Amino acid sequence: MYSQSSIYSRCNSRSAPTEEMLFGLTCVICGIDYRSAPTAEALVVSRSAEGSTLACRGVCARLASGSASGLDESPPPLAERVRRYEAHARKHAGQTQDDQRGSAA
């Protein structure tokens, strides 16, 4: 079991979540990529505008949400999370190209 001190230190030392974390493609604690480890059991630990934030069952879920079983909801299917992430990435890439074209004119 983790001490309160180690949990507090771990939570304060974490960097901001990546886009993959925000779209539920990687664990917010250990960083495992669910696309390459589809058998890892991902649990919803919070919700954001992009979708569900996920963590692995057990210690990761407890550190992220306070419960080893996460929130009481099922995560969206991996294929849906990947689709949303790729659509977001394409949209973001398109905006970047438009910004570059506008500054070149």
CSV table of C-alpha atoms in Angstrom, one decimal:
chain,number,residue,atom,x,y,z
A,1,MET,CA,0.0,0.0,0.0
A,2,TYR,CA,1.2,3.5,-0.7
A,3,SER,CA,1.6,6.1,2.1
A,4,GLN,CA,-0.1,9.4,1.9
A,5,SER,CA,3.2,11.1,1.5
A,6,SER,CA,4.2,9.0,-1.6
A,7,ILE,CA,0.7,9.5,-3.1
A,8,TYR,CA,0.9,13.2,-2.6
A,9,SER,CA,4.4,13.4,-4.1
A,10,ARG,CA,3.4,11.3,-7.1
A,11,CYS,CA,0.4,13.5,-7.8
A,12,ASN,CA,2.3,16.7,-7.5
A,13,SER,CA,5.2,15.5,-9.7
A,14,ARG,CA,3.0,14.4,-12.6
A,15,SER,CA,3.1,16.6,-15.7
A,16,ALA,CA,0.1,17.8,-17.5
A,17,PRO,CA,-1.8,15.0,-19.3
A,18,THR,CA,-1.0,14.4,-23.0
A,19,GLU,CA,-3.6,14.4,-25.7
A,20,GLU,CA,-3.4,10.6,-25.8
A,21,MET,CA,-4.3,10.6,-22.1
A,22,LEU,CA,-7.2,13.1,-22.6
A,23,PHE,CA,-8.7,10.9,-25.4
A,24,GLY,CA,-8.4,7.7,-23.3
A,25,LEU,CA,-5.6,6.1,-25.4
A,26,THR,CA,-3.1,5.9,-22.5
A,27,CYS,CA,-3.2,5.4,-18.8
A,28,VAL,CA,-3.0,8.7,-16.9
A,29,ILE,CA,-0.8,7.2,-14.3
A,30,CYS,CA,1.6,4.6,-15.8
A,31,GLY,CA,1.3,5.7,-19.4
A,32,ILE,CA,0.6,2.3,-20.9
A,33,ASP,CA,-0.8,2.7,-24.5
A,34,TYR,CA,-4.1,0.8,-24.8
A,35,ARG,CA,-3.6,0.6,-28.6
A,36,SER,CA,-0.6,-1.7,-28.1
A,37,ALA,CA,-1.9,-3.5,-25.0
A,38,PRO,CA,-5.6,-4.1,-25.8
A,39,THR,CA,-5.9,-6.6,-23.0
A,40,ALA,CA,-5.1,-4.0,-20.3
A,41,GLU,CA,-8.3,-3.3,-18.4
A,42,ALA,CA,-8.9,0.4,-18.7
A,43,LEU,CA,-11.4,2.1,-16.3
A,44,VAL,CA,-12.9,5.6,-16.5
A,45,VAL,CA,-11.4,7.8,-13.8
A,46,SER,CA,-12.7,11.2,-15.0
A,47,ARG,CA,-14.5,13.0,-17.8
A,48,SER,CA,-13.3,15.8,-19.9
A,49,ALA,CA,-14.5,17.7,-23.0
A,50,GLU,CA,-12.6,15.3,-25.2
A,51,GLY,CA,-14.1,12.2,-23.5
A,52,SER,CA,-13.2,9.8,-20.8
A,53,THR,CA,-9.9,9.8,-19.0
A,54,LEU,CA,-8.7,6.3,-18.3
A,55,ALA,CA,-6.4,4.4,-15.9
A,56,CYS,CA,-5.5,0.8,-15.5
A,57,ARG,CA,-7.5,-1.2,-12.9
A,58,GLY,CA,-6.0,-1.3,-9.4
A,59,VAL,CA,-3.2,1.1,-8.2
A,60,CYS,CA,-3.4,3.4,-11.3
A,61,ALA,CA,-7.2,3.8,-10.9
A,62,ARG,CA,-6.8,4.4,-7.2
A,63,LEU,CA,-4.2,7.1,-7.7
A,64,ALA,CA,-6.2,8.8,-10.4
A,65,SER,CA,-9.7,8.6,-8.8
A,66,GLY,CA,-9.4,7.3,-5.3
A,67,SER,CA,-11.1,4.1,-6.2
A,68,ALA,CA,-9.4,0.9,-7.6
A,69,SER,CA,-12.5,0.3,-9.8
A,70,GLY,CA,-12.7,3.9,-11.1
A,71,LEU,CA,-16.0,5.6,-11.8
A,72,ASP,CA,-19.1,3.6,-12.3
A,73,GLU,CA,-19.2,3.7,-16.1
A,74,SER,CA,-17.8,1.8,-19.0
A,75,PRO,CA,-15.1,3.3,-21.2
A,76,PRO,CA,-16.0,3.8,-24.8
A,77,PRO,CA,-14.6,1.1,-27.1
A,78,LEU,CA,-11.0,1.5,-28.1
A,79,ALA,CA,-11.9,1.9,-31.8
A,80,GLU,CA,-14.2,4.9,-30.9
A,81,ARG,CA,-11.5,6.5,-28.8
A,82,VAL,CA,-8.9,6.1,-31.6
A,83,ARG,CA,-11.4,7.5,-34.2
A,84,ARG,CA,-12.1,10.6,-32.1
A,85,TYR,CA,-8.3,11.2,-31.5
A,86,GLU,CA,-7.5,10.9,-35.2
A,87,ALA,CA,-10.3,13.2,-36.1
A,88,HIS,CA,-9.0,15.8,-33.6
A,89,ALA,CA,-5.4,15.4,-34.9
A,90,ARG,CA,-6.6,15.9,-38.5
A,91,LYS,CA,-8.6,19.0,-37.6
A,92,HIS,CA,-5.7,20.4,-35.6
A,93,ALA,CA,-3.2,19.7,-38.5
A,94,GLY,CA,-5.6,21.5,-40.9
A,95,GLN,CA,-5.8,24.5,-38.7
A,96,THR,CA,-2.0,24.7,-38.4
A,97,GLN,CA,-1.7,24.6,-42.2
A,98,ASP,CA,-4.3,27.3,-42.6
A,99,ASP,CA,-2.4,29.5,-40.1
A,100,GLN,CA,0.9,29.0,-42.0
A,101,ARG,CA,-0.8,29.9,-45.3
A,102,GLY,CA,-2.3,33.0,-43.8
A,103,SER,CA,1.0,34.2,-42.4
A,104,ALA,CA,2.8,33.6,-45.7
A,105,ALA,CA,0.4,35.8,-47.6
